């Protein structure tokens, strides 16, 4: 423990600039305090602290702006108050969150901590966090419980993470689930399972409504999944509305998305999305190729609600589409009628 200034008087003390380190060199828990004040007597001590910053073991979270009350009695240190929590990496994976009900206990070389983290601008509750860290072996875990994270006018995903900026917008709906981070002297692992029953949003390739599904993250901190993640979509409109389909995908390292495929019933046939890859870190055009199988021209014309146009025939083909800030367009599309068809206008 390092102390810049210590003042003692009868039954009380005041410390400025205290720095405390706990645990082994490989798994240090560190706390710095601008001020620590308290009183002691009758086998206990208690007081108030301000300006707390620090980390707990290998937890990839940095605590700052901590202030509150502390108590030490029966070999147990108990700390309550408010703080700010941020990511520790140079390119943060999430924006800072705050808590006004954080509780930390230290007893027998074991730290436990919990609290509700909120988005500071909207004050929306985001996640309940529960941390356990064992000082001597340097092992522990952090459980992240998301009961009902609601997006709308008050809260949007880009307020929580810059990863979604320019990818999705105008999100309405909620998600729920749980993530867990585990650490040992050998490293950090993480995983999570989250779901939504009804999410509406705007994407580069058109508005989406009724998105429903579950995502299993093999690396919660890196936002990575295994293959075969699936979401159902009630409606997507890249220029022509298609209903009741699904997309399979995988989140890859480096904020890349592999679209494994998609399929929608479409005008008596099928609209099939071919596999492709997106880099979410680049504000680039998105290229998607749709394959058409068994499209009924009459149903298609009726869906578009064109007046004074009639068509017949069953068509197959491809529709290469490009989406950018100006919208979407087809380049090099080709539809072939099975055995011919008609067009009248």
Short mmCIF file of C-alpha atoms in Angstrom, two decimals:
data_model
loop_
_atom_site.label_atom_id
_atom_site.label_comp_id
_atom_site.label_asym_id
_atom_site.label_seq_id
_atom_site.Cartn_x
_atom_site.Cartn_y
_atom_site.Cartn_z
CA UNK A 1 0.00 0.00 0.00
CA UNK A 2 1.31 3.45 -0.96
CA UNK A 3 0.00 6.55 0.79
CA UNK A 4 0.72 10.14 -0.22
CA UNK A 5 -0.67 11.81 2.91
CA UNK A 6 -2.02 10.43 6.20
CA UNK A 7 -3.68 12.39 9.00
CA UNK A 8 -4.56 10.72 12.28
CA UNK A 9 -6.57 12.02 15.19
CA UNK A 10 -8.46 10.38 18.02
CA UNK A 11 -10.59 7.56 16.59
CA UNK A 12 -10.40 8.85 13.03
CA UNK A 13 -8.10 9.18 10.03
CA UNK A 14 -7.90 10.73 6.57
CA UNK A 15 -5.75 9.43 3.70
CA UNK A 16 -5.02 11.14 0.41
CA UNK A 17 -3.57 9.42 -2.66
CA UNK A 18 -3.74 5.80 -1.46
CA UNK A 19 -2.78 2.93 -3.83
CA UNK A 20 -3.50 -0.70 -2.89
CA UNK A 21 -2.35 -3.86 -4.66
CA UNK A 22 -3.70 -7.32 -3.87
CA UNK A 23 -2.81 -10.72 -5.30
CA UNK A 24 0.18 -12.09 -7.22
CA UNK A 25 2.21 -10.11 -9.72
CA UNK A 26 0.52 -11.93 -12.62
CA UNK A 27 -3.00 -11.38 -11.28
CA UNK A 28 -2.89 -8.03 -9.51
CA UNK A 29 -6.03 -6.32 -8.28
CA UNK A 30 -5.22 -2.61 -8.03
CA UNK A 31 -7.14 0.28 -6.52
CA UNK A 32 -6.18 3.96 -6.27
CA UNK A 33 -8.09 6.44 -4.12
CA UNK A 34 -8.05 10.21 -4.15
CA UNK A 35 -9.24 10.23 -0.56
CA UNK A 36 -10.18 7.73 2.14
CA UNK A 37 -11.69 8.90 5.41
CA UNK A 38 -12.95 6.91 8.34
CA UNK A 39 -13.30 6.19 12.00
CA UNK A 40 -12.26 3.10 13.95
CA UNK A 41 -13.11 1.52 17.25
CA UNK A 42 -14.84 -1.50 18.82
CA UNK A 43 -13.09 -3.92 16.39
CA UNK A 44 -14.45 -2.20 13.31
CA UNK A 45 -13.77 0.70 10.97
CA UNK A 46 -15.92 2.58 8.50
CA UNK A 47 -15.90 5.70 6.42
CA UNK A 48 -16.13 7.27 2.96
CA UNK A 49 -13.96 7.26 -0.16
CA UNK A 50 -13.75 9.28 -3.39
CA UNK A 51 -11.87 9.10 -6.68
CA UNK A 52 -11.51 5.31 -6.84
CA UNK A 53 -9.93 3.79 -9.95
CA UNK A 54 -8.58 0.33 -10.60
CA UNK A 55 -8.98 -3.21 -11.92
CA UNK A 56 -9.82 -6.62 -10.45
CA UNK A 57 -7.41 -9.35 -11.51
CA UNK A 58 -7.72 -10.17 -15.21
CA UNK A 59 -11.24 -8.78 -15.49
CA UNK A 60 -11.16 -6.81 -18.78
CA UNK A 61 -12.92 -3.87 -17.12
CA UNK A 62 -11.55 -0.63 -15.74
CA UNK A 63 -13.26 1.05 -12.80
CA UNK A 64 -13.10 4.82 -12.32
CA UNK A 65 -14.93 7.72 -10.65
CA UNK A 66 -15.76 5.47 -7.71
CA UNK A 67 -17.21 7.06 -4.59
CA UNK A 68 -19.16 5.73 -1.63
CA UNK A 69 -18.94 4.16 1.80
CA UNK A 70 -16.79 1.37 3.24
CA UNK A 71 -16.88 -0.78 6.35
CA UNK A 72 -14.44 -3.30 7.84
CA UNK A 73 -15.77 -5.62 10.52
CA UNK A 74 -15.23 -9.29 11.43
CA UNK A 75 -12.42 -9.61 8.84
CA UNK A 76 -14.73 -8.51 6.03
CA UNK A 77 -14.31 -5.39 3.90
CA UNK A 78 -17.58 -4.12 2.43
CA UNK A 79 -17.73 -1.27 -0.09
CA UNK A 80 -20.87 0.34 -1.56
CA UNK A 81 -21.33 3.27 -3.91
CA UNK A 82 -21.21 4.40 -7.50
CA UNK A 83 -18.63 4.05 -10.26
CA UNK A 84 -17.91 4.08 -13.99
CA UNK A 85 -16.99 0.91 -15.90
CA UNK A 86 -15.10 0.95 -19.21
CA UNK A 87 -13.39 -1.49 -21.56
CA UNK A 88 -9.64 -1.92 -21.11
CA UNK A 89 -8.59 -2.33 -24.75
CA UNK A 90 -7.29 0.53 -26.89
CA UNK A 91 -10.21 0.23 -29.34
CA UNK A 92 -13.12 -0.16 -26.88
CA UNK A 93 -15.65 -2.88 -27.62
CA UNK A 94 -18.32 -1.08 -25.60
CA UNK A 95 -18.89 2.45 -24.37
CA UNK A 96 -18.55 3.27 -20.65
CA UNK A 97 -21.41 2.38 -18.32
CA UNK A 98 -22.20 3.64 -14.82
CA UNK A 99 -23.60 2.13 -11.64
CA UNK A 100 -25.06 3.76 -8.53
CA UNK A 101 -25.59 0.54 -6.54
CA UNK A 102 -22.25 -1.25 -6.75
CA UNK A 103 -21.38 -3.60 -3.88
CA UNK A 104 -17.95 -5.15 -3.30
CA UNK A 105 -16.93 -7.57 -0.54
CA UNK A 106 -13.45 -8.86 0.35
CA UNK A 107 -13.20 -11.75 2.81
CA UNK A 108 -10.71 -14.62 3.11
CA UNK A 109 -8.88 -13.64 -0.06
CA UNK A 110 -12.04 -13.67 -2.17
CA UNK A 111 -13.54 -10.63 -3.88
CA UNK A 112 -17.21 -10.58 -4.87
CA UNK A 113 -18.82 -7.61 -6.57
CA UNK A 114 -22.18 -6.87 -8.15
CA UNK A 115 -24.25 -4.00 -9.46
CA UNK A 116 -26.56 -2.75 -12.18
CA UNK A 117 -24.82 -0.99 -15.06
CA UNK A 118 -26.64 1.79 -16.92
CA UNK A 119 -26.07 3.79 -20.09
CA UNK A 120 -25.15 7.24 -18.71
CA UNK A 121 -26.99 9.50 -21.18
CA UNK A 122 -30.34 7.70 -21.18
CA UNK A 123 -29.99 6.14 -17.69
CA UNK A 124 -31.35 2.93 -19.24
CA UNK A 125 -30.56 -0.26 -17.31
CA UNK A 126 -28.28 -2.43 -19.47
CA UNK A 127 -26.87 -5.33 -17.48
CA UNK A 128 -26.56 -6.81 -14.00
CA UNK A 129 -22.94 -7.79 -13.37
CA UNK A 130 -21.71 -10.34 -10.81
CA UNK A 131 -17.95 -10.74 -10.28
CA UNK A 132 -16.05 -13.36 -8.29
CA UNK A 133 -12.23 -13.22 -8.01
CA UNK A 134 -9.95 -15.42 -5.89
CA UNK A 135 -6.75 -13.56 -5.05
CA UNK A 136 -4.34 -16.42 -4.42
CA UNK A 137 -4.94 -18.57 -7.52
CA UNK A 138 -5.84 -15.53 -9.61
CA UNK A 139 -9.02 -17.09 -11.02
CA UNK A 140 -12.51 -15.76 -11.30
CA UNK A 141 -15.54 -14.99 -13.43
CA UNK A 142 -17.95 -12.21 -14.32
CA UNK A 143 -21.58 -13.04 -15.13
CA UNK A 144 -23.55 -10.52 -17.22
CA UNK A 145 -27.33 -10.82 -16.96
CA UNK A 146 -29.44 -8.92 -19.51
CA UNK A 147 -33.06 -9.29 -18.40
CA UNK A 148 -34.82 -7.02 -20.91
CA UNK A 149 -32.70 -4.52 -22.81
CA UNK A 150 -35.19 -2.30 -24.64
CA UNK A 151 -34.22 -0.30 -27.75
CA UNK A 152 -36.26 2.64 -29.01
CA UNK A 153 -36.23 6.43 -28.85
CA UNK A 154 -34.45 6.39 -25.49
CA UNK A 155 -31.69 3.90 -26.29
CA UNK A 156 -30.01 2.79 -29.54
CA UNK A 157 -27.24 0.18 -30.00
CA UNK A 158 -24.62 2.76 -31.06
CA UNK A 159 -24.96 4.31 -27.60
CA UNK A 160 -23.58 1.04 -26.20
CA UNK A 161 -21.02 0.10 -28.84
CA UNK A 162 -19.55 1.71 -31.95
CA UNK A 163 -19.61 -1.71 -33.67
CA UNK A 164 -23.17 -1.15 -34.91
CA UNK A 165 -22.63 2.42 -36.12
CA UNK A 166 -23.38 2.60 -39.85
CA UNK A 167 -24.54 -1.02 -39.90
CA UNK A 168 -28.00 -0.82 -38.29
CA UNK A 169 -30.18 2.06 -37.07
CA UNK A 170 -33.65 2.89 -35.76
CA UNK A 171 -33.78 -0.30 -33.70
CA UNK A 172 -37.06 -1.02 -31.90
CA UNK A 173 -37.51 -4.07 -29.69
CA UNK A 174 -35.70 -5.88 -26.90
CA UNK A 175 -33.05 -8.53 -26.29
CA UNK A 176 -32.32 -10.74 -23.29
CA UNK A 177 -29.70 -13.28 -22.32
CA UNK A 178 -26.57 -13.96 -20.33
CA UNK A 179 -22.83 -13.70 -20.89
CA UNK A 180 -19.95 -15.01 -18.81
CA UNK A 181 -16.26 -14.08 -18.71
CA UNK A 182 -13.76 -16.43 -17.02
CA UNK A 183 -10.10 -15.81 -16.28
CA UNK A 184 -7.09 -17.71 -14.97
CA UNK A 185 -3.36 -16.90 -14.94
CA UNK A 186 -3.31 -18.48 -18.43
CA UNK A 187 -5.80 -16.08 -20.02
CA UNK A 188 -9.41 -14.98 -20.48
CA UNK A 189 -12.33 -16.79 -22.14
CA UNK A 190 -15.91 -15.64 -22.64
CA UNK A 191 -19.23 -16.82 -24.07
CA UNK A 192 -22.85 -15.71 -24.21
CA UNK A 193 -26.35 -16.60 -25.31
CA UNK A 194 -28.81 -13.85 -26.27
CA UNK A 195 -32.21 -13.82 -27.95
CA UNK A 196 -34.92 -11.55 -29.30
CA UNK A 197 -38.55 -12.33 -30.06
CA UNK A 198 -39.31 -9.26 -32.17
CA UNK A 199 -36.85 -6.64 -33.39
CA UNK A 200 -37.34 -3.97 -36.07
CA UNK A 201 -34.43 -2.08 -37.58
CA UNK A 202 -33.02 -0.32 -40.62
CA UNK A 203 -30.06 -1.92 -42.39
CA UNK A 204 -28.00 -1.10 -45.47
CA UNK A 205 -30.10 -3.48 -47.57
CA UNK A 206 -33.48 -2.18 -46.41
CA UNK A 207 -35.84 -2.10 -43.42
CA UNK A 208 -36.32 -5.30 -41.43
CA UNK A 209 -39.30 -6.10 -39.23
CA UNK A 210 -40.02 -9.03 -36.95
CA UNK A 211 -36.45 -10.27 -36.59
CA UNK A 212 -36.48 -13.24 -34.22
CA UNK A 213 -33.80 -15.64 -33.08
CA UNK A 214 -31.00 -16.63 -30.73
CA UNK A 215 -27.27 -16.02 -30.99
CA UNK A 216 -24.66 -18.18 -29.24
CA UNK A 217 -21.39 -16.25 -28.87
CA UNK A 218 -18.31 -18.45 -28.60
CA UNK A 219 -16.30 -15.32 -27.77
CA UNK A 220 -18.41 -12.68 -26.05
CA UNK A 221 -15.65 -10.08 -25.87
CA UNK A 222 -14.60 -10.58 -29.48
CA UNK A 223 -18.22 -10.89 -30.73
CA UNK A 224 -17.54 -14.22 -32.46
CA UNK A 225 -19.83 -17.19 -33.03
CA UNK A 226 -19.70 -20.67 -34.45
CA UNK A 227 -21.28 -21.35 -37.86
CA UNK A 228 -24.99 -21.90 -38.37
CA UNK A 229 -26.48 -19.00 -36.42
CA UNK A 230 -30.03 -18.42 -37.67
CA UNK A 231 -32.57 -15.61 -37.46
CA UNK A 232 -36.11 -15.51 -38.76
CA UNK A 233 -37.32 -12.34 -40.47
CA UNK A 234 -40.99 -11.47 -40.84
CA UNK A 235 -40.31 -8.85 -43.52
CA UNK A 236 -37.33 -7.40 -45.34
CA UNK A 237 -37.58 -4.81 -48.10
CA UNK A 238 -34.50 -4.26 -50.32
CA UNK A 239 -36.82 -2.60 -52.86
CA UNK A 240 -39.36 -5.41 -53.05
CA UNK A 241 -40.91 -6.72 -49.82
CA UNK A 242 -40.23 -10.39 -49.07
CA UNK A 243 -41.86 -12.13 -46.14
CA UNK A 244 -41.29 -14.96 -43.66
CA UNK A 245 -37.71 -15.95 -44.43
CA UNK A 246 -34.55 -16.77 -42.53
CA UNK A 247 -30.83 -16.05 -42.75
CA UNK A 248 -27.96 -18.18 -41.46
CA UNK A 249 -24.65 -16.49 -40.61
CA UNK A 250 -21.45 -16.53 -38.56
CA UNK A 251 -19.64 -13.69 -36.76
CA UNK A 252 -15.90 -13.92 -37.43
CA UNK A 253 -12.85 -12.30 -35.78
CA UNK A 254 -12.19 -8.69 -36.72
CA UNK A 255 -15.88 -7.72 -36.87
CA UNK A 256 -16.59 -9.68 -40.04
CA UNK A 257 -19.87 -11.43 -40.87
CA UNK A 258 -20.15 -14.47 -43.08
CA UNK A 259 -23.63 -14.75 -44.57
CA UNK A 260 -24.10 -18.48 -45.10
CA UNK A 261 -27.38 -18.07 -46.95
CA UNK A 262 -30.98 -16.96 -46.78
CA UNK A 263 -34.30 -18.17 -48.13
CA UNK A 264 -37.73 -16.57 -48.61
CA UNK A 265 -40.95 -17.69 -50.34
CA UNK A 266 -41.36 -15.26 -53.23
CA UNK A 267 -44.12 -14.89 -55.84
CA UNK A 268 -44.90 -18.59 -55.97
CA UNK A 269 -41.23 -19.58 -55.90
CA UNK A 270 -38.16 -18.87 -53.82
CA UNK A 271 -35.72 -16.00 -53.34
CA UNK A 272 -32.37 -17.40 -52.17
CA UNK A 273 -29.51 -15.29 -50.80
CA UNK A 274 -26.11 -16.60 -51.89
CA UNK A 275 -23.21 -16.78 -49.38
CA UNK A 276 -21.17 -13.60 -48.97
CA UNK A 277 -18.92 -11.75 -46.50
CA UNK A 278 -19.25 -8.34 -44.82
CA UNK A 279 -16.58 -6.32 -43.02
CA UNK A 280 -18.43 -4.27 -40.40
CA UNK A 281 -15.42 -2.01 -39.81
CA UNK A 282 -15.60 -0.58 -43.35
CA UNK A 283 -18.23 1.87 -44.60
CA UNK A 284 -18.18 0.16 -47.98
CA UNK A 285 -20.86 -0.88 -50.44
CA UNK A 286 -22.51 -4.23 -49.70
CA UNK A 287 -22.92 -6.74 -52.51
CA UNK A 288 -25.59 -9.42 -52.27
CA UNK A 289 -26.58 -11.90 -54.94
CA UNK A 290 -30.10 -13.32 -54.86
CA UNK A 291 -31.07 -16.41 -56.81
CA UNK A 292 -34.65 -16.69 -58.06
CA UNK A 293 -36.24 -20.13 -58.38
CA UNK A 294 -39.71 -20.68 -59.83
CA UNK A 295 -40.97 -17.08 -59.75
CA UNK A 296 -44.51 -16.78 -61.10
CA UNK A 297 -44.55 -13.63 -63.23
CA UNK A 298 -48.25 -13.02 -62.67
CA UNK A 299 -47.91 -13.11 -58.88
CA UNK A 300 -44.81 -10.91 -59.09
CA UNK A 301 -46.58 -8.22 -61.14
CA UNK A 302 -49.56 -8.29 -58.76
CA UNK A 303 -47.22 -7.88 -55.78
CA UNK A 304 -45.69 -4.78 -57.35
CA UNK A 305 -49.20 -3.43 -57.96
CA UNK A 306 -48.36 -2.21 -61.46
CA UNK A 307 -51.38 -1.03 -63.40
CA UNK A 308 -51.84 -1.93 -67.09
CA UNK A 309 -49.15 -4.65 -67.00
CA UNK A 310 -49.73 -8.41 -67.18
CA UNK A 311 -47.21 -11.22 -67.41
CA UNK A 312 -47.15 -15.01 -67.45
CA UNK A 313 -44.45 -17.66 -67.09
CA UNK A 314 -42.23 -19.26 -64.47
CA UNK A 315 -38.80 -17.71 -64.16
CA UNK A 316 -35.38 -18.59 -62.73
CA UNK A 317 -32.30 -16.40 -62.56
CA UNK A 318 -29.99 -14.20 -60.52
CA UNK A 319 -30.28 -10.67 -59.15
CA UNK A 320 -26.88 -9.20 -58.14
CA UNK A 321 -27.59 -6.23 -55.88
CA UNK A 322 -25.37 -3.44 -54.61
CA UNK A 323 -26.28 -1.41 -51.53
CA UNK A 324 -24.59 1.84 -50.56
CA UNK A 325 -25.52 5.21 -49.08
CA UNK A 326 -27.63 5.99 -52.17
CA UNK A 327 -29.74 2.85 -51.70
CA UNK A 328 -29.89 -0.44 -53.57
CA UNK A 329 -29.69 -1.35 -57.24
CA UNK A 330 -29.50 -4.42 -59.46
CA UNK A 331 -26.50 -4.77 -61.79
CA UNK A 332 -26.36 -7.60 -64.31
CA UNK A 333 -29.59 -9.32 -63.30
CA UNK A 334 -30.99 -12.07 -65.51
CA UNK A 335 -34.30 -13.95 -65.42
CA UNK A 336 -35.08 -16.82 -67.82
CA UNK A 337 -38.58 -18.14 -68.46
CA UNK A 338 -39.11 -21.89 -68.30
CA UNK A 339 -40.54 -22.63 -71.74
CA UNK A 340 -41.43 -19.01 -72.47
CA UNK A 341 -43.90 -16.47 -71.14
CA UNK A 342 -45.81 -13.32 -72.06
CA UNK A 343 -45.65 -9.64 -71.20
CA UNK A 344 -48.55 -7.30 -72.00
CA UNK A 345 -48.71 -3.57 -71.27
#
